[in-house]
Amino acid sequence: MSSDARDGQPPVWAVVDTEIGPLLLAATGAGLVNVVFHATGPVRERALERLASRLGTAPVEDPGSPLLAEAIRQVEAYLAGERHDFEVPLDWSLISGFNRAVLRELATGVPYGEVVGYGDLARRVGRPGGAQAVGMAMGANPLPVVVPCHRVVESDGGIGGFGGGLETKRRLLALEGVLPEPLF
């Protein structure tokens, strides 16, 4: 059982309508724990079931929760082009080991408007030749946008994959000035 459930404070969640589609944000007493793209219907329900299983208690829908308010404000400001960095506490409990090391390096070492290759990120965490493992870590990122896995690209100039879809990745990179704005 999570410490939040023992403390009587269950994890909370809300869906926020954004320019890149509905995002589910979930938080515990430790911080923002999950961001989920395309958070409608079955996607939202599966995400909530996974969270309940991983956290040991079902998250409660509470869009007005103080645990979520600042994260929602900062995500909206980022997507409006008004914010470049996130300053919200993060709950890293959904990820561990190599994946956590990679995501922490990404969060602190790849600033707004810059990109890094999968192989370069692997080298930064002491695993040269671990580009594929970095790709797996990006796919397992429970905090996309806030922990900016959209900033990880292929060494040959390709955009790479993205859990939120390639169009969303293009839009986020365009927002940061890395790619030109789409024409349509």
XYZ file of N, CA, C and O in Angstrom:
736
model
N 0.855 -1.177 0.000
C 0.000 0.000 0.000
C 0.897 1.235 0.000
O 1.907 1.287 0.663
N 0.508 2.238 -0.735
C 1.329 3.442 -0.820
C 1.268 4.235 0.482
O 0.336 4.103 1.260
N 2.268 5.069 0.666
C 2.273 5.898 1.870
C 1.118 6.875 1.847
O 0.584 7.228 2.876
N 0.699 7.307 0.650
C -0.426 8.238 0.579
C -1.697 7.601 1.123
O -2.458 8.228 1.840
N -1.933 6.340 0.762
C -3.137 5.678 1.243
C -3.068 5.504 2.759
O -4.068 5.675 3.445
N -1.892 5.167 3.281
C -1.766 5.008 4.727
C -1.966 6.339 5.445
O -2.455 6.384 6.556
N -1.546 7.430 4.811
C -1.702 8.747 5.416
C -3.121 9.282 5.264
O -3.404 10.387 5.698
N -3.989 8.512 4.621
C -5.365 8.952 4.429
C -5.540 9.894 3.251
O -6.623 10.410 3.038
N -4.514 10.103 2.481
C -4.599 10.993 1.335
C -4.380 10.170 0.072
O -3.244 9.847 -0.277
N -5.461 9.808 -0.626
C -5.284 8.990 -1.828
C -4.682 9.822 -2.961
O -4.751 11.053 -2.954
N -4.076 9.148 -3.937
C -3.624 9.874 -5.125
C -4.838 10.509 -5.814
O -5.956 10.003 -5.707
N -4.591 11.605 -6.495
C -5.668 12.333 -7.179
C -5.337 12.463 -8.658
O -4.171 12.387 -9.056
N -6.374 12.677 -9.459
C -6.163 12.845 -10.888
C -7.180 13.824 -11.456
O -8.233 14.087 -10.854
N -6.829 14.347 -12.630
C -7.737 15.208 -13.382
C -7.346 15.121 -14.844
O -6.190 14.834 -15.175
N -8.307 15.353 -15.726
C -8.022 15.443 -17.153
C -8.083 16.907 -17.538
O -9.020 17.628 -17.185
N -7.047 17.352 -18.246
C -6.919 18.735 -18.673
C -6.977 18.766 -20.197
O -6.225 18.037 -20.857
N -7.872 19.572 -20.743
C -7.932 19.731 -22.196
C -6.827 20.683 -22.625
O -6.720 21.795 -22.097
N -5.989 20.235 -23.564
C -4.858 21.037 -24.006
C -4.790 21.071 -25.529
O -5.527 20.347 -26.210
N -3.861 21.859 -26.037
C -3.644 21.969 -27.479
C -3.177 20.655 -28.085
O -3.283 20.448 -29.287
N -2.627 19.766 -27.270
C -2.158 18.478 -27.771
C -3.112 17.348 -27.372
O -2.761 16.183 -27.440
N -4.318 17.712 -26.988
C -5.321 16.728 -26.605
C -5.450 16.618 -25.097
O -4.701 17.242 -24.346
N -6.408 15.806 -24.649
C -6.624 15.658 -23.210
C -5.471 14.926 -22.531
O -5.034 13.878 -22.994
N -4.972 15.525 -21.446
C -3.907 14.930 -20.652
C -4.459 14.577 -19.286
O -5.116 15.402 -18.648
N -4.186 13.375 -18.836
C -4.503 12.994 -17.463
C -3.265 13.288 -16.635
O -2.172 12.858 -16.983
N -3.439 14.051 -15.581
C -2.371 14.310 -14.623
C -2.783 13.670 -13.312
O -3.935 13.819 -12.877
N -1.856 12.953 -12.691
C -2.121 12.322 -11.396
C -0.998 12.692 -10.441
O 0.156 12.841 -10.848
N -1.355 12.843 -9.173
C -0.365 13.230 -8.164
C -0.609 12.466 -6.873
O -1.730 12.054 -6.560
N 0.483 12.308 -6.141
C 0.436 11.761 -4.789
C 0.923 12.874 -3.865
O 1.303 13.953 -4.330
N 0.981 12.593 -2.590
C 1.516 13.570 -1.654
C 2.975 13.906 -1.930
O 3.464 14.959 -1.542
N 3.689 13.021 -2.639
C 5.098 13.252 -2.970
C 5.269 14.132 -4.204
O 6.322 14.719 -4.400
N 4.250 14.190 -5.055
C 4.356 15.022 -6.254
C 3.606 14.434 -7.430
O 2.890 13.434 -7.320
N 3.808 15.063 -8.586
C 3.202 14.598 -9.834
C 3.763 13.216 -10.137
O 4.974 13.013 -10.147
N 2.876 12.241 -10.377
C 3.311 10.867 -10.551
C 3.068 10.339 -11.956
O 3.734 9.406 -12.396
N 2.125 10.943 -12.701
C 1.792 10.397 -14.013
C 1.160 11.465 -14.891
O 0.370 12.294 -14.417
N 1.537 11.432 -16.172
C 0.921 12.247 -17.216
C 0.597 11.270 -18.339
O 1.462 10.495 -18.751
N -0.642 11.297 -18.821
C -1.083 10.345 -19.835
C -1.701 11.103 -20.999
O -2.597 11.934 -20.795
N -1.230 10.807 -22.209
C -1.781 11.400 -23.429
C -3.111 10.758 -23.812
O -3.381 9.621 -23.433
N -3.894 11.479 -24.613
C -5.137 10.954 -25.213
C -6.057 10.372 -24.143
O -6.610 9.287 -24.302
N -6.217 11.093 -23.036
C -6.866 10.571 -21.831
C -8.389 10.662 -21.875
O -9.010 11.358 -21.086
N -8.965 9.938 -22.806
C -10.419 9.830 -22.858
C -10.792 8.352 -22.845
O -9.969 7.497 -23.184
N -12.017 8.073 -22.446
C -12.567 6.724 -22.502
C -11.645 5.629 -22.027
O -11.110 5.663 -20.917
N -11.425 4.623 -22.902
C -10.648 3.448 -22.501
C -9.201 3.773 -22.106
O -8.655 3.129 -21.212
N -8.578 4.748 -22.753
C -7.200 5.112 -22.402
C -7.154 5.603 -20.964
O -6.301 5.191 -20.176
N -8.080 6.473 -20.603
C -8.141 7.001 -19.232
C -8.398 5.869 -18.242
O -7.728 5.774 -17.209
N -9.345 5.001 -18.557
C -9.691 3.914 -17.635
C -8.512 2.958 -17.431
O -8.229 2.544 -16.303
N -7.808 2.612 -18.519
C -6.633 1.735 -18.381
C -5.543 2.406 -17.549
O -4.904 1.773 -16.715
N -5.339 3.695 -17.781
C -4.321 4.427 -17.020
C -4.661 4.431 -15.533
O -3.793 4.228 -14.683
N -5.917 4.642 -15.209
C -6.330 4.671 -13.806
C -6.209 3.291 -13.156
O -5.811 3.179 -11.995
N -6.530 2.246 -13.905
C -6.369 0.881 -13.382
C -4.893 0.577 -13.111
O -4.551 -0.005 -12.081
N -4.016 0.973 -14.055
C -2.574 0.766 -13.866
C -2.075 1.520 -12.643
O -1.294 0.999 -11.849
N -2.530 2.773 -12.507
C -2.114 3.567 -11.346
C -2.564 2.922 -10.040
O -1.787 2.832 -9.088
N -3.810 2.494 -9.988
C -4.320 1.853 -8.768
C -3.489 0.624 -8.430
O -3.117 0.411 -7.267
N -3.164 -0.155 -9.436
C -2.364 -1.360 -9.219
C -0.962 -1.006 -8.726
O -0.451 -1.606 -7.776
N -0.331 -0.030 -9.352
C 1.050 0.336 -9.005
C 1.145 1.084 -7.682
O 2.116 0.940 -6.958
N 0.137 1.908 -7.372
C 0.195 2.717 -6.154
C -0.450 2.034 -4.949
O -0.303 2.493 -3.829
N -1.194 0.970 -5.199
C -1.812 0.237 -4.102
C -3.131 0.814 -3.636
O -3.714 0.319 -2.677
N -3.618 1.838 -4.310
C -4.916 2.425 -3.981
C -5.428 3.176 -5.203
O -4.628 3.685 -5.995
N -6.725 3.228 -5.352
C -7.305 3.878 -6.528
C -7.195 5.399 -6.417
O -7.537 5.973 -5.383
N -6.715 6.039 -7.466
C -6.693 7.501 -7.467
C -8.120 8.045 -7.519
O -9.014 7.422 -8.077
N -8.293 9.224 -6.948
C -9.597 9.873 -6.873
C -9.606 11.070 -7.822
O -8.670 11.868 -7.821
N -10.669 11.191 -8.615
C -10.769 12.352 -9.497
C -11.000 13.594 -8.644
O -11.936 13.654 -7.856
N -10.103 14.570 -8.783
C -10.206 15.797 -7.987
C -9.478 16.930 -8.702
O -8.353 17.291 -8.350
N -10.123 17.513 -9.748
C -9.456 18.556 -10.535
C -9.078 19.787 -9.718
O -8.181 20.524 -10.109
N -9.711 19.995 -8.587
C -9.401 21.156 -7.763
C -8.377 20.882 -6.677
O -8.088 21.754 -5.858
N -7.799 19.694 -6.670
C -6.873 19.316 -5.616
C -5.641 20.208 -5.595
O -5.030 20.467 -6.631
N -5.237 20.647 -4.402
C -3.985 21.389 -4.286
C -2.774 20.580 -4.765
O -1.786 21.152 -5.201
N -2.861 19.239 -4.706
C -1.766 18.406 -5.185
C -1.569 18.550 -6.697
O -0.468 18.355 -7.204
N -2.640 18.892 -7.411
C -2.577 18.990 -8.869
C -2.529 20.422 -9.390
O -2.089 20.652 -10.517
N -2.981 21.371 -8.611
C -3.192 22.738 -9.107
C -1.955 23.335 -9.766
O -2.026 23.866 -10.882
N -0.812 23.252 -9.115
C 0.394 23.858 -9.671
C 0.881 23.104 -10.903
O 1.322 23.718 -11.874
N 0.795 21.786 -10.888
C 1.200 21.004 -12.062
C 0.324 21.359 -13.263
O 0.833 21.556 -14.374
N -0.977 21.468 -13.057
C -1.884 21.841 -14.148
C -1.532 23.229 -14.659
O -1.422 23.452 -15.871
N -1.318 24.165 -13.754
C -0.983 25.532 -14.158
C 0.304 25.557 -14.987
O 0.379 26.209 -16.024
N 1.323 24.822 -14.537
C 2.598 24.831 -15.249
C 2.520 24.120 -16.601
O 3.121 24.583 -17.579
N 1.783 23.032 -16.693
C 1.618 22.352 -17.983
C 0.894 23.279 -18.961
O 1.303 23.411 -20.125
N -0.153 23.927 -18.512
C -0.888 24.850 -19.391
C -0.004 26.016 -19.827
O -0.017 26.409 -21.001
N 0.802 26.561 -18.920
C 1.700 27.664 -19.265
C 2.777 27.199 -20.245
O 3.119 27.922 -21.194
N 3.306 26.016 -20.053
C 4.294 25.464 -20.976
C 3.684 25.342 -22.379
O 4.284 25.779 -23.373
N 2.511 24.744 -22.463
C 1.886 24.524 -23.768
C 1.457 25.829 -24.435
O 1.315 25.880 -25.654
N 1.296 26.889 -23.649
C 0.976 28.207 -24.203
C 2.245 28.970 -24.593
O 2.175 30.107 -25.056
N 3.406 28.354 -24.376
C 4.671 28.999 -24.708
C 5.129 30.009 -23.672
O 6.044 30.799 -23.920
N 4.523 29.994 -22.495
C 4.825 30.973 -21.449
C 5.791 30.445 -20.388
O 6.168 31.183 -19.488
N 6.153 29.180 -20.470
C 7.005 28.565 -19.452
C 7.976 27.621 -20.147
O 7.591 26.905 -21.054
N 9.229 27.622 -19.690
C 10.233 26.743 -20.287
C 10.658 25.617 -19.366
O 11.190 24.613 -19.831
N 10.478 25.771 -18.074
C 10.901 24.769 -17.098
C 9.748 24.430 -16.167
O 8.898 25.271 -15.896
N 9.771 23.200 -15.667
C 8.782 22.784 -14.680
C 9.416 22.801 -13.313
O 10.555 22.362 -13.133
N 8.682 23.326 -12.366
C 9.148 23.413 -10.982
C 8.097 22.836 -10.054
O 7.587 23.515 -9.171
N 7.756 21.592 -10.317
C 6.798 20.890 -9.464
C 7.498 19.661 -8.897
O 8.358 19.069 -9.552
N 7.142 19.276 -7.678
C 7.727 18.043 -7.145
C 7.253 16.850 -7.974
O 6.103 16.805 -8.424
N 8.161 15.903 -8.182
C 7.840 14.699 -8.944
C 7.917 13.486 -8.038
O 8.829 13.371 -7.215
N 6.976 12.586 -8.198
C 6.983 11.302 -7.502
C 7.532 10.286 -8.505
O 6.876 9.954 -9.485
N 8.745 9.812 -8.269
C 9.431 8.897 -9.179
C 9.109 7.435 -8.885
O 9.766 6.541 -9.409
N 8.117 7.157 -8.072
C 7.881 5.787 -7.605
C 7.437 4.813 -8.694
O 7.512 3.609 -8.492
N 7.001 5.292 -9.843
C 6.559 4.382 -10.893
C 7.700 3.895 -11.782
O 7.475 3.118 -12.706
N 8.912 4.343 -11.508
C 10.049 3.979 -12.358
C 11.293 3.822 -11.495
O 11.447 4.517 -10.501
N 12.146 2.887 -11.881
C 13.341 2.636 -11.060
C 14.527 2.266 -11.940
O 14.416 2.171 -13.160
N 15.655 2.038 -11.294
C 16.853 1.532 -11.954
C 17.352 2.413 -13.083
O 17.380 3.642 -12.979
N 17.770 1.755 -14.169
C 18.321 2.443 -15.332
C 17.330 3.469 -15.882
O 17.709 4.599 -16.203
N 16.065 3.085 -15.992
C 15.063 4.005 -16.543
C 14.975 5.290 -15.721
O 14.890 6.385 -16.274
N 15.008 5.150 -14.409
C 14.950 6.327 -13.553
C 16.192 7.202 -13.759
O 16.096 8.419 -13.850
N 17.356 6.581 -13.842
C 18.594 7.345 -14.054
C 18.535 8.116 -15.370
O 18.908 9.297 -15.426
N 18.058 7.472 -16.420
C 17.950 8.124 -17.729
C 16.965 9.288 -17.667
O 17.255 10.388 -18.156
N 15.818 9.063 -17.070
C 14.792 10.119 -17.023
C 15.227 11.284 -16.140
O 14.941 12.445 -16.455
N 15.923 11.009 -15.064
C 16.430 12.103 -14.223
C 17.476 12.931 -14.986
O 17.484 14.154 -14.900
N 18.348 12.261 -15.726
C 19.332 12.985 -16.540
C 18.625 13.821 -17.601
O 18.996 14.973 -17.849
N 17.627 13.263 -18.219
C 16.859 13.993 -19.221
C 16.208 15.223 -18.598
O 16.280 16.328 -19.149
N 15.596 15.052 -17.443
C 14.878 16.149 -16.783
C 15.811 17.288 -16.387
O 15.422 18.459 -16.443
N 17.031 16.965 -15.991
C 17.941 18.001 -15.509
C 18.977 18.434 -16.533
O 19.520 19.526 -16.433
N 19.255 17.581 -17.525
C 20.374 17.849 -18.412
C 20.055 18.217 -19.842
O 20.962 18.445 -20.639
N 18.765 18.254 -20.208
C 18.397 18.615 -21.583
C 17.366 19.740 -21.504
O 16.177 19.497 -21.347
N 17.853 20.978 -21.596
C 16.950 22.117 -21.410
C 16.003 22.364 -22.587
O 16.186 21.827 -23.684
N 15.038 23.184 -22.319
C 14.058 23.647 -23.301
C 14.787 24.095 -24.567
O 15.796 24.784 -24.510
N 14.261 23.684 -25.712
C 14.814 24.118 -26.990
C 16.016 23.330 -27.458
O 16.602 23.653 -28.489
N 16.411 22.305 -26.726
C 17.534 21.465 -27.133
C 17.061 20.026 -27.252
O 16.051 19.637 -26.667
N 17.796 19.251 -28.026
C 17.504 17.828 -28.156
C 18.777 17.046 -27.866
O 19.877 17.597 -27.875
N 18.601 15.763 -27.626
C 19.722 14.854 -27.366
C 19.424 13.552 -28.100
O 18.261 13.158 -28.231
N 20.473 12.892 -28.584
C 20.299 11.597 -29.223
C 20.165 10.491 -28.189
O 20.646 10.618 -27.058
N 19.537 9.409 -28.582
C 19.380 8.261 -27.692
C 20.744 7.780 -27.201
O 20.941 7.525 -26.020
N 21.706 7.662 -28.121
C 23.045 7.204 -27.762
C 23.765 8.181 -26.851
O 24.469 7.773 -25.918
N 23.603 9.475 -27.115
C 24.234 10.485 -26.257
C 23.692 10.399 -24.837
O 24.444 10.498 -23.867
N 22.398 10.221 -24.719
C 21.799 10.116 -23.387
C 22.293 8.850 -22.683
O 22.575 8.874 -21.479
N 22.453 7.768 -23.437
C 22.986 6.526 -22.851
C 24.401 6.766 -22.307
O 24.725 6.323 -21.197
N 25.222 7.463 -23.071
C 26.579 7.758 -22.605
C 26.562 8.617 -21.343
O 27.366 8.424 -20.440
N 25.650 9.553 -21.272
C 25.574 10.439 -20.104
C 25.317 9.682 -18.812
O 25.688 10.136 -17.744
N 24.615 8.551 -18.922
C 24.320 7.775 -17.709
C 25.241 6.564 -17.582
O 24.947 5.625 -16.831
N 26.354 6.600 -18.313
C 27.365 5.568 -18.157
C 27.083 4.262 -18.860
O 27.602 3.214 -18.456
N 26.262 4.301 -19.904
C 25.957 3.070 -20.627
C 26.145 3.269 -22.130
O 25.180 3.262 -22.884
N 27.389 3.467 -22.554
C 27.643 3.607 -23.997
C 27.100 2.380 -24.727
O 27.184 1.273 -24.221
N 26.529 2.602 -25.871
C 25.936 1.490 -26.611
C 24.535 1.152 -26.144
O 23.933 0.203 -26.637
N 23.986 1.925 -25.221
C 22.662 1.637 -24.667
C 21.528 2.443 -25.284
O 20.526 2.699 -24.619
N 21.684 2.826 -26.555
C 20.650 3.654 -27.193
C 19.280 2.986 -27.181
O 18.264 3.637 -26.913
N 19.240 1.676 -27.459
C 17.945 0.989 -27.453
C 17.336 0.966 -26.051
O 16.130 1.122 -25.893
N 18.171 0.787 -25.047
C 17.675 0.796 -23.670
C 17.123 2.174 -23.314
O 16.120 2.289 -22.602
N 17.763 3.229 -23.820
C 17.244 4.581 -23.603
C 15.886 4.726 -24.278
O 14.963 5.312 -23.709
N 15.757 4.174 -25.489
C 14.457 4.207 -26.165
C 13.374 3.529 -25.343
O 12.248 4.023 -25.250
N 13.714 2.409 -24.712
C 12.752 1.711 -23.847
C 12.401 2.577 -22.634
O 11.250 2.626 -22.216
N 13.400 3.262 -22.082
C 13.147 4.151 -20.942
C 12.214 5.292 -21.347
O 11.333 5.678 -20.568
N 12.396 5.810 -22.554
C 11.509 6.889 -23.019
C 10.086 6.373 -23.128
O 9.136 7.044 -22.735
N 9.933 5.157 -23.644
C 8.607 4.569 -23.771
C 7.953 4.280 -22.434
O 6.726 4.206 -22.340
N 8.757 4.124 -21.387
C 8.232 3.840 -20.048
C 8.070 5.102 -19.202
O 7.674 5.011 -18.041
N 8.371 6.256 -19.764
C 8.317 7.514 -19.011
C 6.901 7.769 -18.489
O 5.989 7.996 -19.277
N 6.705 7.764 -17.170
C 5.366 8.027 -16.634
C 5.026 9.517 -16.589
O 3.900 9.874 -16.259
N 5.995 10.381 -16.923
C 5.796 11.829 -16.786
C 6.142 12.590 -18.068
O 6.868 13.582 -18.043
N 5.617 12.142 -19.230
C 5.959 12.845 -20.461
C 5.526 14.311 -20.395
O 4.658 14.660 -19.614
N 6.128 15.117 -21.196
C 6.007 16.569 -21.239
C 6.813 17.172 -20.097
O 7.728 17.941 -20.322
N 6.512 16.812 -18.856
C 7.222 17.354 -17.702
C 8.654 16.810 -17.649
O 9.596 17.559 -17.417
N 8.821 15.524 -17.857
C 10.133 14.919 -18.074
C 10.186 14.731 -19.585
O 9.554 13.823 -20.130
N 10.894 15.621 -20.281
C 10.704 15.873 -21.717
C 11.271 14.826 -22.670
O 12.209 15.087 -23.421
N 10.669 13.651 -22.716
C 11.155 12.609 -23.616
C 10.979 12.999 -25.081
O 11.622 12.409 -25.956
N 10.174 14.022 -25.354
C 10.056 14.503 -26.736
C 11.358 15.119 -27.230
O 11.552 15.270 -28.426
N 12.276 15.443 -26.328
C 13.560 16.043 -26.701
C 14.619 15.015 -27.088
O 15.747 15.375 -27.388
N 14.258 13.740 -27.072
C 15.209 12.683 -27.438
C 14.922 12.272 -28.879
O 13.797 11.902 -29.218
N 15.961 12.366 -29.720
C 15.807 12.118 -31.157
C 16.873 11.142 -31.642
O 17.822 10.838 -30.929
N 16.728 10.706 -32.879
C 17.686 9.781 -33.476
C 18.948 10.517 -33.901
O 18.894 11.686 -34.287
N 20.070 9.833 -33.863
C 21.350 10.460 -34.198
C 21.444 10.853 -35.668
O 22.185 11.762 -36.018
N 20.660 10.211 -36.523
C 20.704 10.541 -37.951
C 19.773 11.690 -38.318
O 19.562 11.986 -39.482
N 19.216 12.329 -37.313
C 18.320 13.456 -37.562
C 16.850 13.096 -37.572
O 15.993 13.974 -37.668
N 16.535 11.810 -37.468
C 15.132 11.393 -37.407
C 14.509 11.798 -36.080
O 15.200 11.987 -35.079
N 13.211 11.910 -36.094
C 12.501 12.377 -34.898
C 12.400 11.286 -33.833
O 12.295 11.574 -32.649
N 12.432 10.019 -34.229
C 12.295 8.931 -33.259
C 10.841 8.691 -32.915
O 9.942 9.288 -33.494
N 10.600 7.818 -31.975
C 9.233 7.490 -31.577
C 8.748 8.388 -30.450
O 9.490 9.201 -29.910
N 7.466 8.191 -30.093
C 6.888 8.972 -29.002
C 5.553 8.380 -28.610
O 4.698 8.141 -29.469
N 5.368 8.157 -27.310
C 4.139 7.563 -26.810
C 2.898 8.387 -27.070
O 1.805 7.854 -27.166
N 3.051 9.692 -27.200
C 1.908 10.560 -27.475
C 1.608 10.696 -28.953
O 0.694 11.409 -29.344
N 2.400 10.003 -29.795
C 2.239 10.075 -31.240
C 3.235 11.058 -31.844
O 3.630 12.035 -31.212
N 3.638 10.773 -33.062
C 4.651 11.605 -33.708
C 4.177 13.032 -33.951
O 4.966 13.971 -33.860
N 2.894 13.217 -34.239
C 2.397 14.584 -34.444
C 2.513 15.397 -33.155
O 2.885 16.570 -33.173
N 2.236 14.780 -32.020
C 2.384 15.467 -30.734
C 3.852 15.809 -30.490
O 4.175 16.922 -30.048
N 4.761 14.874 -30.791
C 6.186 15.140 -30.623
C 6.614 16.307 -31.502
O 7.323 17.207 -31.052
N 6.159 16.325 -32.754
C 6.489 17.433 -33.655
C 5.976 18.764 -33.086
O 6.677 19.772 -33.139
N 4.764 18.750 -32.568
C 4.188 19.993 -32.025
C 4.966 20.487 -30.813
O 5.198 21.689 -30.665
N 5.388 19.569 -29.935
C 6.160 19.971 -28.763
C 7.534 20.507 -29.178
O 8.003 21.511 -28.630
N 8.175 19.861 -30.139
C 9.473 20.344 -30.608
C 9.338 21.674 -31.340
O 10.206 22.537 -31.231
N 8.232 21.873 -32.062
C 7.988 23.166 -32.717
C 7.750 24.247 -31.664
O 8.265 25.367 -31.787
N 6.999 23.920 -30.619
C 6.760 24.862 -29.526
C 8.085 25.347 -28.940
O 8.240 26.524 -28.615
N 9.055 24.440 -28.832
C 10.349 24.768 -28.258
C 11.329 25.356 -29.276
O 12.475 25.641 -28.947
N 10.890 25.489 -30.534
C 11.731 26.094 -31.555
C 12.731 25.152 -32.193
O 13.605 25.586 -32.927
N 12.610 23.861 -31.931
C 13.533 22.881 -32.495
C 13.135 22.533 -33.929
O 13.976 22.286 -34.771
N 11.855 22.519 -34.204
C 11.306 22.249 -35.537
C 10.466 23.435 -35.960
O 9.923 24.150 -35.106
N 10.281 23.621 -37.262
C 9.364 24.691 -37.691
C 7.922 24.317 -37.343
O 7.580 23.150 -37.218
N 7.098 25.332 -37.161
C 5.676 25.108 -36.894
C 5.052 24.382 -38.092
O 5.393 24.702 -39.238
N 4.156 23.432 -37.845
C 3.475 22.785 -38.967
C 2.648 23.803 -39.754
O 2.139 24.779 -39.181
N 2.559 23.601 -41.063
C 1.789 24.513 -41.891
C 0.285 24.362 -41.675
O -0.454 25.321 -41.812
N -0.162 23.179 -41.360
C -1.603 22.953 -41.185
C -1.862 22.376 -39.816
O -1.161 21.663 -39.256
